[in-house]
Coordinates of C-alpha atoms in Angstrom, one line a residue:
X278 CA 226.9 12.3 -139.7
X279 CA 227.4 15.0 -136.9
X280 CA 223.9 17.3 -136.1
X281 CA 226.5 20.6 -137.6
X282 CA 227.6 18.0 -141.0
X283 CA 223.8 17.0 -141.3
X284 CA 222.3 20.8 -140.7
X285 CA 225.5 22.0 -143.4
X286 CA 224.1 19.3 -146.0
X287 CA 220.4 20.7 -145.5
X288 CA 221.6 23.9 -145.8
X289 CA 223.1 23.1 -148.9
X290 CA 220.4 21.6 -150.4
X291 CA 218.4 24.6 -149.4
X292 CA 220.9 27.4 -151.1
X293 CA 221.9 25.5 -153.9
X294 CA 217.7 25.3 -155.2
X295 CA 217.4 28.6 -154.2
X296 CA 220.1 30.0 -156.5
X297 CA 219.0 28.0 -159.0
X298 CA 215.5 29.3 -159.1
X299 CA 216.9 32.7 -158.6
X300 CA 218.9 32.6 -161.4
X301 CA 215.8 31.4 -163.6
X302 CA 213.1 33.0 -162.6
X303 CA 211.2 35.7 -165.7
X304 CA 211.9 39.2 -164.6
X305 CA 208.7 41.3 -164.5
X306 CA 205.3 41.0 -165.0
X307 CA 203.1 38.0 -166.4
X308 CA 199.9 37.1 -168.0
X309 CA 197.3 34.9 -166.7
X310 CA 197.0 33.5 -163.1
X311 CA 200.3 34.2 -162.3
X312 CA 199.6 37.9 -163.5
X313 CA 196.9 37.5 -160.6
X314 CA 199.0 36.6 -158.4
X315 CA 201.6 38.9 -158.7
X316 CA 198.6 41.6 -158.3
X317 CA 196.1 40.4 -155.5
X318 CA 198.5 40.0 -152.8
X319 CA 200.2 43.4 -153.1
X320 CA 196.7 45.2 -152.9
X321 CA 195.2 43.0 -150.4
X322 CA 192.5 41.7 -152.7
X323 CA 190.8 38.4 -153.0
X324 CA 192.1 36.0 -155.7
X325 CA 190.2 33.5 -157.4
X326 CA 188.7 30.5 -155.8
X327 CA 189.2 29.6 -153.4
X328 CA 191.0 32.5 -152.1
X329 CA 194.3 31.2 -151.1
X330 CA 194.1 33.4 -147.7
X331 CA 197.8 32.3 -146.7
X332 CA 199.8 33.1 -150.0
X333 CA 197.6 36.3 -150.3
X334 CA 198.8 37.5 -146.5
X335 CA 202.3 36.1 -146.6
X336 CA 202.2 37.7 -150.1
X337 CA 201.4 41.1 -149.1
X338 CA 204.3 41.0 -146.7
X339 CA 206.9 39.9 -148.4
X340 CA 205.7 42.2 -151.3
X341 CA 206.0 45.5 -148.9
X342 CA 209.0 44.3 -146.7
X343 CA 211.4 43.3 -149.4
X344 CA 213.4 46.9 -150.5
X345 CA 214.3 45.8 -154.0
X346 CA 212.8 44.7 -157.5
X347 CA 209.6 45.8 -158.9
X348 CA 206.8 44.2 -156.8
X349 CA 206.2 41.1 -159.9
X350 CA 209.6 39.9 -159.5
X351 CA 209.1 40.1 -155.7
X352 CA 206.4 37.6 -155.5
X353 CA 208.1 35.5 -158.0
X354 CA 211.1 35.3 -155.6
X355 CA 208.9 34.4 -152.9
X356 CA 207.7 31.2 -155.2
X357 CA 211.4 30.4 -155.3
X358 CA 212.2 30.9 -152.0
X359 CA 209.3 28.2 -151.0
X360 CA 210.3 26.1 -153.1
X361 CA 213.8 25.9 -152.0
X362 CA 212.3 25.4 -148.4
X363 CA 210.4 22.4 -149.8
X364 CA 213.8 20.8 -151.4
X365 CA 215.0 20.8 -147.7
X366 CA 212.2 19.7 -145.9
X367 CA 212.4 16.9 -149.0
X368 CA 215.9 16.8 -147.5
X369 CA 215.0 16.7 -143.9
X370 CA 212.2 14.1 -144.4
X371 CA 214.8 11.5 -146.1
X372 CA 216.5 12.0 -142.6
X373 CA 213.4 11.6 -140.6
X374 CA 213.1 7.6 -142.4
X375 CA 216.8 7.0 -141.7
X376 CA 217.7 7.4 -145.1
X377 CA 221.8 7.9 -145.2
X378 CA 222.8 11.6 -145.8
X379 CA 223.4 10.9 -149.6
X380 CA 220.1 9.3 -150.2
X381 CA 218.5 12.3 -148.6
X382 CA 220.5 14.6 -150.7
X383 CA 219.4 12.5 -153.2
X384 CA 215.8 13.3 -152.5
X385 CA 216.2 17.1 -151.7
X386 CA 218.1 17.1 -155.3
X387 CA 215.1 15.0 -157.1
X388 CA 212.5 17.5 -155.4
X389 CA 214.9 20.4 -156.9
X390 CA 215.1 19.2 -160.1
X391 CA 212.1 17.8 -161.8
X392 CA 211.0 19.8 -164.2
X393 CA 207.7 20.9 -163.2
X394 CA 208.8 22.1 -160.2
X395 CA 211.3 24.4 -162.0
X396 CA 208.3 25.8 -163.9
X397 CA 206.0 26.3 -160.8
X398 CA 208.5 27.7 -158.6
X399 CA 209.8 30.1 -161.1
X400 CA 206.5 32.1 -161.3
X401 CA 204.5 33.6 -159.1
X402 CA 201.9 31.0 -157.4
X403 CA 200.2 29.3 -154.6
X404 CA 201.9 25.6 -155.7
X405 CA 205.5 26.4 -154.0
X406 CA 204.2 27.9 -150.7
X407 CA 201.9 24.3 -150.6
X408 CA 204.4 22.2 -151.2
X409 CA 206.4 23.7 -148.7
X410 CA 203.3 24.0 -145.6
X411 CA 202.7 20.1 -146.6
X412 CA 206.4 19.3 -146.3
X413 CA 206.5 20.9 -142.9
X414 CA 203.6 19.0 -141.9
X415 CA 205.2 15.3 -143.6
X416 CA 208.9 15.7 -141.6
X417 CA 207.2 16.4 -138.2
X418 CA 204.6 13.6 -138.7
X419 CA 207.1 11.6 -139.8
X420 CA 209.2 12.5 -136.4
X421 CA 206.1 11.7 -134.5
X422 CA 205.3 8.5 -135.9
X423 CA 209.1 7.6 -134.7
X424 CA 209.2 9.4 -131.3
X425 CA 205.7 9.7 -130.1
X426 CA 207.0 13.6 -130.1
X427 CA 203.8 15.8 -128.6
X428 CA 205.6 18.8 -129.8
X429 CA 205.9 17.3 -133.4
X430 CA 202.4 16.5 -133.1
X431 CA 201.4 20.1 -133.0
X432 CA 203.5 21.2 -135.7
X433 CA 202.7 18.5 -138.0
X434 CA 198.8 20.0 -137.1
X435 CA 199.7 23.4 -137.7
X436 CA 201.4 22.6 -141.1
X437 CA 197.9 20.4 -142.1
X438 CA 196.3 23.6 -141.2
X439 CA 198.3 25.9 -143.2
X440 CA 197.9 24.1 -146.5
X441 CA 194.6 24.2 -146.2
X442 CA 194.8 27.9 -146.2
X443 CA 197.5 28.0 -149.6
X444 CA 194.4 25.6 -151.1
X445 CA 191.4 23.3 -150.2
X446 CA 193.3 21.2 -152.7
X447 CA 195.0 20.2 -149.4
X448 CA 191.9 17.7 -148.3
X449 CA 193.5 15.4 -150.3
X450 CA 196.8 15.3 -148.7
X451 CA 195.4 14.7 -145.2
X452 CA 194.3 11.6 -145.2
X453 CA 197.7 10.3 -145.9
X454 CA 198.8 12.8 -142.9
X455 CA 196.1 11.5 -140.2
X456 CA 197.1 8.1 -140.6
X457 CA 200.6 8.8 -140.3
X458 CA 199.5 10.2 -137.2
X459 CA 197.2 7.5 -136.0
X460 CA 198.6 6.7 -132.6
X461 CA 197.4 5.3 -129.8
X462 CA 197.2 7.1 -126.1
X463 CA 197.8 10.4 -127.4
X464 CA 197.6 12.7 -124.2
X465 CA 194.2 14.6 -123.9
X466 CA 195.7 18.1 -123.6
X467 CA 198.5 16.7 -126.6
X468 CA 195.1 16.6 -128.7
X469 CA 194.0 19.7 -127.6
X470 CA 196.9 21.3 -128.9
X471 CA 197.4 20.1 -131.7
X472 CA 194.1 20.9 -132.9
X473 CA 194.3 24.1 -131.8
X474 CA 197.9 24.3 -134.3
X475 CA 195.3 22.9 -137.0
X476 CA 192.8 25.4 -136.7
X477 CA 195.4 28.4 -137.3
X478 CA 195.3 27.2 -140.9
X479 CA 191.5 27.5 -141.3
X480 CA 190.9 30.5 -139.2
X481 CA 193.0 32.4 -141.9
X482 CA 190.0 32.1 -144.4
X483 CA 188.0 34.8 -142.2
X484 CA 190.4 37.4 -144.2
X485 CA 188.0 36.6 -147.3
X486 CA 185.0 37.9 -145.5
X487 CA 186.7 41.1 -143.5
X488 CA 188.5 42.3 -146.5
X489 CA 185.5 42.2 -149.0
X490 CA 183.9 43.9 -146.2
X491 CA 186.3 46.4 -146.4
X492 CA 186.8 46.8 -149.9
X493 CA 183.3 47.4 -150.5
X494 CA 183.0 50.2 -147.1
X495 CA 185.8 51.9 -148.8
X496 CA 185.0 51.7 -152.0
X497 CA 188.4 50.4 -153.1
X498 CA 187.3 48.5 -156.2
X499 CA 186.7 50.9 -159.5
X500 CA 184.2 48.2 -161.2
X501 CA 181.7 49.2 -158.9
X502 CA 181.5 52.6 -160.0
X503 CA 181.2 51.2 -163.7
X504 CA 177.8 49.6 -162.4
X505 CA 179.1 46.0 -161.9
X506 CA 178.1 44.3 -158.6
X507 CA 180.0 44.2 -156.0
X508 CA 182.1 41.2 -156.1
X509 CA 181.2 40.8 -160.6
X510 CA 184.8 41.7 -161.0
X511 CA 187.9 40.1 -159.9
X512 CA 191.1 41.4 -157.9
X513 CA 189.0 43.3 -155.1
X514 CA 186.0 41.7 -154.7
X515 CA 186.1 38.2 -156.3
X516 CA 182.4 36.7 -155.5
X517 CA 182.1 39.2 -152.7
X518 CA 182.3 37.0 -149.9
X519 CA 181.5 39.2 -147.2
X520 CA 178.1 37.4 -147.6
X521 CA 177.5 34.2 -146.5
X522 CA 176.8 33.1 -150.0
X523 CA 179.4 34.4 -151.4
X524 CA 182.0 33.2 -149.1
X525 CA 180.6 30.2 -149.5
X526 CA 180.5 30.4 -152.9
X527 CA 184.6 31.3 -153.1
X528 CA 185.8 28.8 -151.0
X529 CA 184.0 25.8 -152.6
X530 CA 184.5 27.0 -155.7
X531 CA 181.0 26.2 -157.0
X532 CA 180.9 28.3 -160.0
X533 CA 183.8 26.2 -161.3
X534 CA 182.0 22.6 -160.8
X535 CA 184.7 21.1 -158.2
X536 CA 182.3 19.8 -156.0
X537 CA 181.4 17.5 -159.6
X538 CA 185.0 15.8 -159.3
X539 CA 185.1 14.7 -155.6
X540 CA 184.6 11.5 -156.4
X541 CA 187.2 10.8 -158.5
X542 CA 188.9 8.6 -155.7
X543 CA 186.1 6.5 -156.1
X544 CA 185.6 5.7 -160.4
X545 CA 187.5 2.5 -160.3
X546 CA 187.7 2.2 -163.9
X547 CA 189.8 5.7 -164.4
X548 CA 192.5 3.8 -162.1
X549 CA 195.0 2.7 -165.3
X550 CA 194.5 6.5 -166.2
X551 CA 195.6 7.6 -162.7
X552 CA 198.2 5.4 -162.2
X553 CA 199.9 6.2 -165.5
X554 CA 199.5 9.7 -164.4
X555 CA 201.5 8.7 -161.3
X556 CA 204.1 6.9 -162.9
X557 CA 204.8 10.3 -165.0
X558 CA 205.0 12.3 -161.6
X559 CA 207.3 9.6 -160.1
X560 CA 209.7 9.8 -163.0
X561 CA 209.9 13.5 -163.0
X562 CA 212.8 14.5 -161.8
X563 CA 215.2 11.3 -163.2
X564 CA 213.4 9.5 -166.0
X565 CA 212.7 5.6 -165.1
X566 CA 215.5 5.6 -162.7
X567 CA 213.8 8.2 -160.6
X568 CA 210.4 6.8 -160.5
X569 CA 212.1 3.1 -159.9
X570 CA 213.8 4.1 -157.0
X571 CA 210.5 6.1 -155.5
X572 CA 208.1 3.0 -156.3
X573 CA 211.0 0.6 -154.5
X574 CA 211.3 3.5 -151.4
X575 CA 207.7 3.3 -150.9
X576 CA 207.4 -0.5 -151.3
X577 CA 210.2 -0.7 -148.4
X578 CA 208.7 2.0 -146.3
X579 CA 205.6 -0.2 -146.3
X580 CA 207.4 -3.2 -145.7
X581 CA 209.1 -2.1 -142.7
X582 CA 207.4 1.4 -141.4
X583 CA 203.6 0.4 -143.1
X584 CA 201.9 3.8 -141.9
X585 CA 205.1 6.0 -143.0
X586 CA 204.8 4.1 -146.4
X587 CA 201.2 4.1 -146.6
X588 CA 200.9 7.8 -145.5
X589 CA 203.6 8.8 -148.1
X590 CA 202.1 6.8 -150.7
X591 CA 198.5 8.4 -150.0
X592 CA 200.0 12.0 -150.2
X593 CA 201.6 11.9 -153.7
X594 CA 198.7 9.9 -155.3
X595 CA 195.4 11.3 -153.9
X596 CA 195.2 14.5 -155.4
X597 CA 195.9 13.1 -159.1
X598 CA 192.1 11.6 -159.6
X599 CA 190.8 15.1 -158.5
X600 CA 193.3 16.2 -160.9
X601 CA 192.2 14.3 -163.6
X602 CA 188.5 14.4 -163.3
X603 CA 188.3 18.6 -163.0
X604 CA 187.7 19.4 -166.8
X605 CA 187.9 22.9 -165.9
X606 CA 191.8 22.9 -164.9
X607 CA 193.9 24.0 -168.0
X608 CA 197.0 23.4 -165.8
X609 CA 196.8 20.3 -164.2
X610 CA 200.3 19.8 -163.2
X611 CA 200.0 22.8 -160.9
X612 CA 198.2 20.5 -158.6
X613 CA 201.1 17.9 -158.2
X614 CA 204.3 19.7 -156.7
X615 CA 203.3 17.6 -153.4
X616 CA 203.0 14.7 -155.1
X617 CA 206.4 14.9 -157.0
X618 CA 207.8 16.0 -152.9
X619 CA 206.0 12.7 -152.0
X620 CA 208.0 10.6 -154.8
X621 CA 211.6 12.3 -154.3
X622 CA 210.9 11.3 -150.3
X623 CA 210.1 7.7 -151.6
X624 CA 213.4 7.6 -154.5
X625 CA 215.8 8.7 -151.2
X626 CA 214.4 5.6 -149.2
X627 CA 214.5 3.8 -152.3
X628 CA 218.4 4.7 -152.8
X629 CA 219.1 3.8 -149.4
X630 CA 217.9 0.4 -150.0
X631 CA 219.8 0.0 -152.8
X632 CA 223.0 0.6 -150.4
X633 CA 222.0 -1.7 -147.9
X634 CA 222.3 -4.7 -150.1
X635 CA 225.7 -4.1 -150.1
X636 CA 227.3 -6.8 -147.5
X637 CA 230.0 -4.8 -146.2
X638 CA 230.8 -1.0 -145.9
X639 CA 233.0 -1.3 -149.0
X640 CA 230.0 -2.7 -151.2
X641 CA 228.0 -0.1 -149.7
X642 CA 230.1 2.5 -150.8
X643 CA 230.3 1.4 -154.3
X644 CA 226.9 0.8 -154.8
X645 CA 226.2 4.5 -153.3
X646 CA 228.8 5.8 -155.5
X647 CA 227.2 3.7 -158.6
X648 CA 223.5 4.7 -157.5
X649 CA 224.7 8.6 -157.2
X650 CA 226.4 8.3 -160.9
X651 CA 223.1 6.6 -162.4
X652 CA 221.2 9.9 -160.7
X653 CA 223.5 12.2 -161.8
X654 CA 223.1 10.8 -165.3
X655 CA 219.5 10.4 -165.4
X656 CA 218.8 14.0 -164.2
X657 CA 221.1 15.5 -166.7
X658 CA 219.5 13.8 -169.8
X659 CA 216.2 14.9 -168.3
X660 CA 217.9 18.7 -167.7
X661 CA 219.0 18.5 -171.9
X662 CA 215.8 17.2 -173.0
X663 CA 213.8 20.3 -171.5
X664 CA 215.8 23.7 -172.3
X665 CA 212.8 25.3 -171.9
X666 CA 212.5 25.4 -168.2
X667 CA 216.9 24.9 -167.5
X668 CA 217.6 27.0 -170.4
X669 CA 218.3 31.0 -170.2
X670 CA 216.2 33.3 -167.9
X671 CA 213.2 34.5 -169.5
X672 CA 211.9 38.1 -169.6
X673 CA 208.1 38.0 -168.7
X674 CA 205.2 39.1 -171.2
X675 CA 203.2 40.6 -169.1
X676 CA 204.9 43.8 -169.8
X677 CA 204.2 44.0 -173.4
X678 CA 200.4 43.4 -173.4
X679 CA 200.7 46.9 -171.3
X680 CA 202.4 48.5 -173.4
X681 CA 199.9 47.7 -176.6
X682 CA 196.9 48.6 -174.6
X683 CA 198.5 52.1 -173.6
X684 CA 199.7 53.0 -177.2
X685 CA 196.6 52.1 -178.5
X686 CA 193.7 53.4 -176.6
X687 CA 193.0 56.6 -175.1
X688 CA 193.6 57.5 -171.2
X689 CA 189.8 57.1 -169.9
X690 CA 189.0 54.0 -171.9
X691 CA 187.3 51.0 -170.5
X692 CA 189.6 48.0 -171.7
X693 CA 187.3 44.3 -171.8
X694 CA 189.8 42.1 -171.4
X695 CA 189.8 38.1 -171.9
X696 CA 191.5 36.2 -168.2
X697 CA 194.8 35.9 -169.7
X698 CA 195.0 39.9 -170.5
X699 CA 193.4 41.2 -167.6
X700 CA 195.8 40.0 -164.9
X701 CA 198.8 42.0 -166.3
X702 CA 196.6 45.4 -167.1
X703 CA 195.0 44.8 -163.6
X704 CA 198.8 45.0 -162.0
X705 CA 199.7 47.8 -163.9
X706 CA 196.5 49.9 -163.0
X707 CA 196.1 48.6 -159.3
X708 CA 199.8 48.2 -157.8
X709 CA 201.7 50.8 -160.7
X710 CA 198.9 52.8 -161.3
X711 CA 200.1 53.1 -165.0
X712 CA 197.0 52.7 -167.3
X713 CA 196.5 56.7 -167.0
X714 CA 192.6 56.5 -166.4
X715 CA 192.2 53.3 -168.3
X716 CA 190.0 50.8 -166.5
X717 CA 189.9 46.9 -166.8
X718 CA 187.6 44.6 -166.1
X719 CA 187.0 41.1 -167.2
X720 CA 185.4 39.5 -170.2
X721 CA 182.1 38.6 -168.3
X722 CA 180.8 42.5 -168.9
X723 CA 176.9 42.5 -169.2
X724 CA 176.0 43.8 -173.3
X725 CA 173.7 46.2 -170.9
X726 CA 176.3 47.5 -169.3
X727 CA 178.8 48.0 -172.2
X728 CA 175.9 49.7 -174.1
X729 CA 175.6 52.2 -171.3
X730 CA 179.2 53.5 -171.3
X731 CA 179.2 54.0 -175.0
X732 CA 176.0 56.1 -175.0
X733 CA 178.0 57.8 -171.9
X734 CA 180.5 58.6 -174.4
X735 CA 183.3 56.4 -172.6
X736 CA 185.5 54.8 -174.9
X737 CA 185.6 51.1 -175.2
X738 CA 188.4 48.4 -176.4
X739 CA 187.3 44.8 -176.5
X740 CA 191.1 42.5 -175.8
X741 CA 190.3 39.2 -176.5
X742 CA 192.5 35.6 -176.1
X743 CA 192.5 35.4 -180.0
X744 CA 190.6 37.1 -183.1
X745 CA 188.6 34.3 -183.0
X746 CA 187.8 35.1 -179.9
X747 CA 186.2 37.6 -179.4
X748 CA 184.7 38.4 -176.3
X749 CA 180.5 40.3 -176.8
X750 CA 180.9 39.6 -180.4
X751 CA 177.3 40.9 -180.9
X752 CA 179.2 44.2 -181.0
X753 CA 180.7 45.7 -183.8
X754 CA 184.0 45.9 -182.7
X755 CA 187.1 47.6 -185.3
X756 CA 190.1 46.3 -185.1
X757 CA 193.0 48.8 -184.3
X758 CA 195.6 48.8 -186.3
X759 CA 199.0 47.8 -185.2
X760 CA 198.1 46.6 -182.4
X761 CA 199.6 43.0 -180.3
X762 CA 197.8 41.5 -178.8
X763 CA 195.1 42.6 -181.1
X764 CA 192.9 45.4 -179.8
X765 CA 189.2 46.1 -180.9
X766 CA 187.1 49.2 -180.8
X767 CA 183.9 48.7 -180.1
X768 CA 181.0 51.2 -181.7
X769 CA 177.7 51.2 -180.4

């Protein structure tokens, strides 16, 4: 293939996933994280642990350059637009191993197609903007391990150093990475470089400190005047790591236990457990085909390029023990967009060693023709079994939970509001301003604090997950009628 053919077929790959996300992605506002994140990077706020510096930044210009759409749908665009990036670099790595141009198509398609990348890159989130910073990093290491390249050498750094500021989740993906770039007499000033590329990456964490900083001179977050803490309440301030403690805090995410499952790599027993996990990853995209032809890529990548295979192998499977092991995730498969990258890498080296058994160009055509059929087939029964995530766009519901708050509390209420409701009425008061005086905080309000504004004479609305639910239930909270999600007065 001609360097214009080969560039075209990337380019395809690239446009073809991008209008496919566009065309599915919710419109509007959502609940939960991706609420958040549809909210923190507009305002320049800190998110939650640990702080995602990179997708914040990136976020909050994208958000403010882009001329269109409400500012929801903007950052949802810009998880589709990363994601299509990392179905070309899924592309572009494929190329970097020698696969053939169909069997890297084929892995830019697989990438594409699974079905939890569909759902992760057609909502706002860190996931698409990692798999696309470790991408980067995985095509030039791999053109470094072939060509000794200095100037891949940095850029494979600097793309280590930028998933670590999308999400410290990326310490698992770099072992695989250093010893794809293990290499012997590496120029002095080559290393010097490159770990200045690295640092970039890291550096971009000092934005947690200097914003809280200035959040808290200019007294940009409401909760503070309600008597929280600075850094109590999330958006602004999260942990308030303009402290050293706080920063610390953030970043390690300490309140959430991580630091309890880093040694998941190391419980030998929960192995069956993580390879079965694997296996489910691998077969994303194509069902048992799909994951076949990954396990066989790898297996030949180790065979004949061992620290390409090795490396590859290490970045798809490393993260799931962590995974696994972190009782506090509720989303799990969030964490494994690199890992299904990994495997659609490994199914397009795996397809192009299916072709090369083939014992003449004739027989390699047919079996590439054969090998592209089986694909086609085994994605489409895996597009029909999940309408869900293929099926028609989706209007998002963030929207609505606005709406019921509005229409049933007064302007100058305080609204306590469980995670999953927050994020949405946090959007609409901080980046619409539309709650007309209503303020939001989170479910962890002190019963001190609560008891204050009602003798104040403040109005106050408890919005928990469920009725079961309910958040300071040592209140006595009355329901208001007509309301969804259900709203709750609360009397002192």
């Amino acid at each position: 293939m001609t360097g214009r053919a080969d560039r075209f077929a990337g380019a395809a790959v690239f446009a073809l996933a991008l209008l496919l996300y566009a065309a599915l992605v919710p419109l509007g506002l959502a609940q939960w994280d991706t609420g958040e994140m549809q909210t923190v990077p507009y305002i320049l706020g800190i998110a939650h642990p640990p702080g995602f510096p990179l997708y914040v930044l990136l976020g909050w210009v994208w958000s403010h350059a882009l001329p269109f759409g409400e500012v929801a749908t903007r950052l949802t665009l810009l998880s589709a637009l990363c994601g299509a990036g990392a179905a070309y670099l899924a592309y572009r790595a494929a190329r970097e191993l020698e696969a053939p141009p169909a069997a890297a198509l084929a892995s830019g398609a697989l990438f594409a197609l699974a079905p939890l990348v569909v759902q992760h890159v057609t909502r706002a989130g860190v996931e698409p903007l990692l798999a696309l910073c470790a991408g980067l990093a995985v095509c030039a290491g791999l053109r470094f391990e072939r060509t000794g390249s200095p100037r891949a050498l940095a850029v494979a750094a600097l793309g280590a150093g930028l998933t670590l500021a999308v999400h410290t989740l990326a310490i698992w993906f770099l072992p695989g990475l250093a010893l794809l770039l293990a290499r012997r007499g590496i120029a002095r000033r080559d290393l010097r470089a490159a770990a200045g590329a690295f640092l970039v990456g890291p550096l971009l964490y000092a934005y947690l400190p200097l914003r809280s900083a200035v959040v808290g001179r200019l007294g940009l977050d409401p909760t503070v005047a309600l008597g929280f803490a600075p850094g109590a309440q999330a958006f602004w301030d999260y942990d308030h790591p303009a402290n050293w403690a706080g920063f610390v805090r953030h970043v390690s995410g300490a309140q959430f236990g991580a630091s309890e499952a880093l040694g998941a790599p190391f419980v030998l027993a929960a192995y069956p457990s993580y390879l079965g996990r694997w296996w489910e990853i691998l077969a994303q995209p194509a069902g048992a085909l799909g994951g076949g032809l990954a396990l066989l890529g790898l297996a030949m990548l180790v065979a004949r390029r061992p620290r390409a295979g090795l490396a590859l192998a290490l970045i798809g499977f490393l993260a799931i023990p962590f995974s696994l092991r972190y009782g506090v995730l509720q989303d799990a498969a969030k964490y494994y967009l690199v890992a299904v990258w990994a495997g659609a890498v490994g199914g397009g080296a795996g397809a192009s060693a299916l072709v090369e058994l083939g014992r003449d160009a004739l027989a390699r055509r047919g079996l590439a023709y054969a090998l592209g059929a089986g694909l086609v087939f085994a994605a489409a029964q895996v597009v029909a079994g999940d309408p869900a995530t293929y099926g028609r766009r989706h209007q998002a519901d963030g929207a609505a939970v606005v709406r019921g708050v509005v229409a049933g509390t007064p302007p100058g209420a305080i609204v306590i509001a469980a995670w999953t409701y927050s994020t949405p009425l946090a959007y609409a008061e901080y980046v619409e301003h539309g709650l007309g005086g209503r303020q939001v905080v989170n479910d962890e309000a002190p019963r001190e604090l609560v008891a204050g504004w009602l003798r104040a004479g403040r109005p106050v609305y408890v919005l928990p997950y469920a009725p079961s639910d309910r958040i300071l239930g040592e209140l006595k909270l009355e329901a208001v009628p007509g309301t969804a999600p259900a709203l709750y007065r609360a009397r002192p």
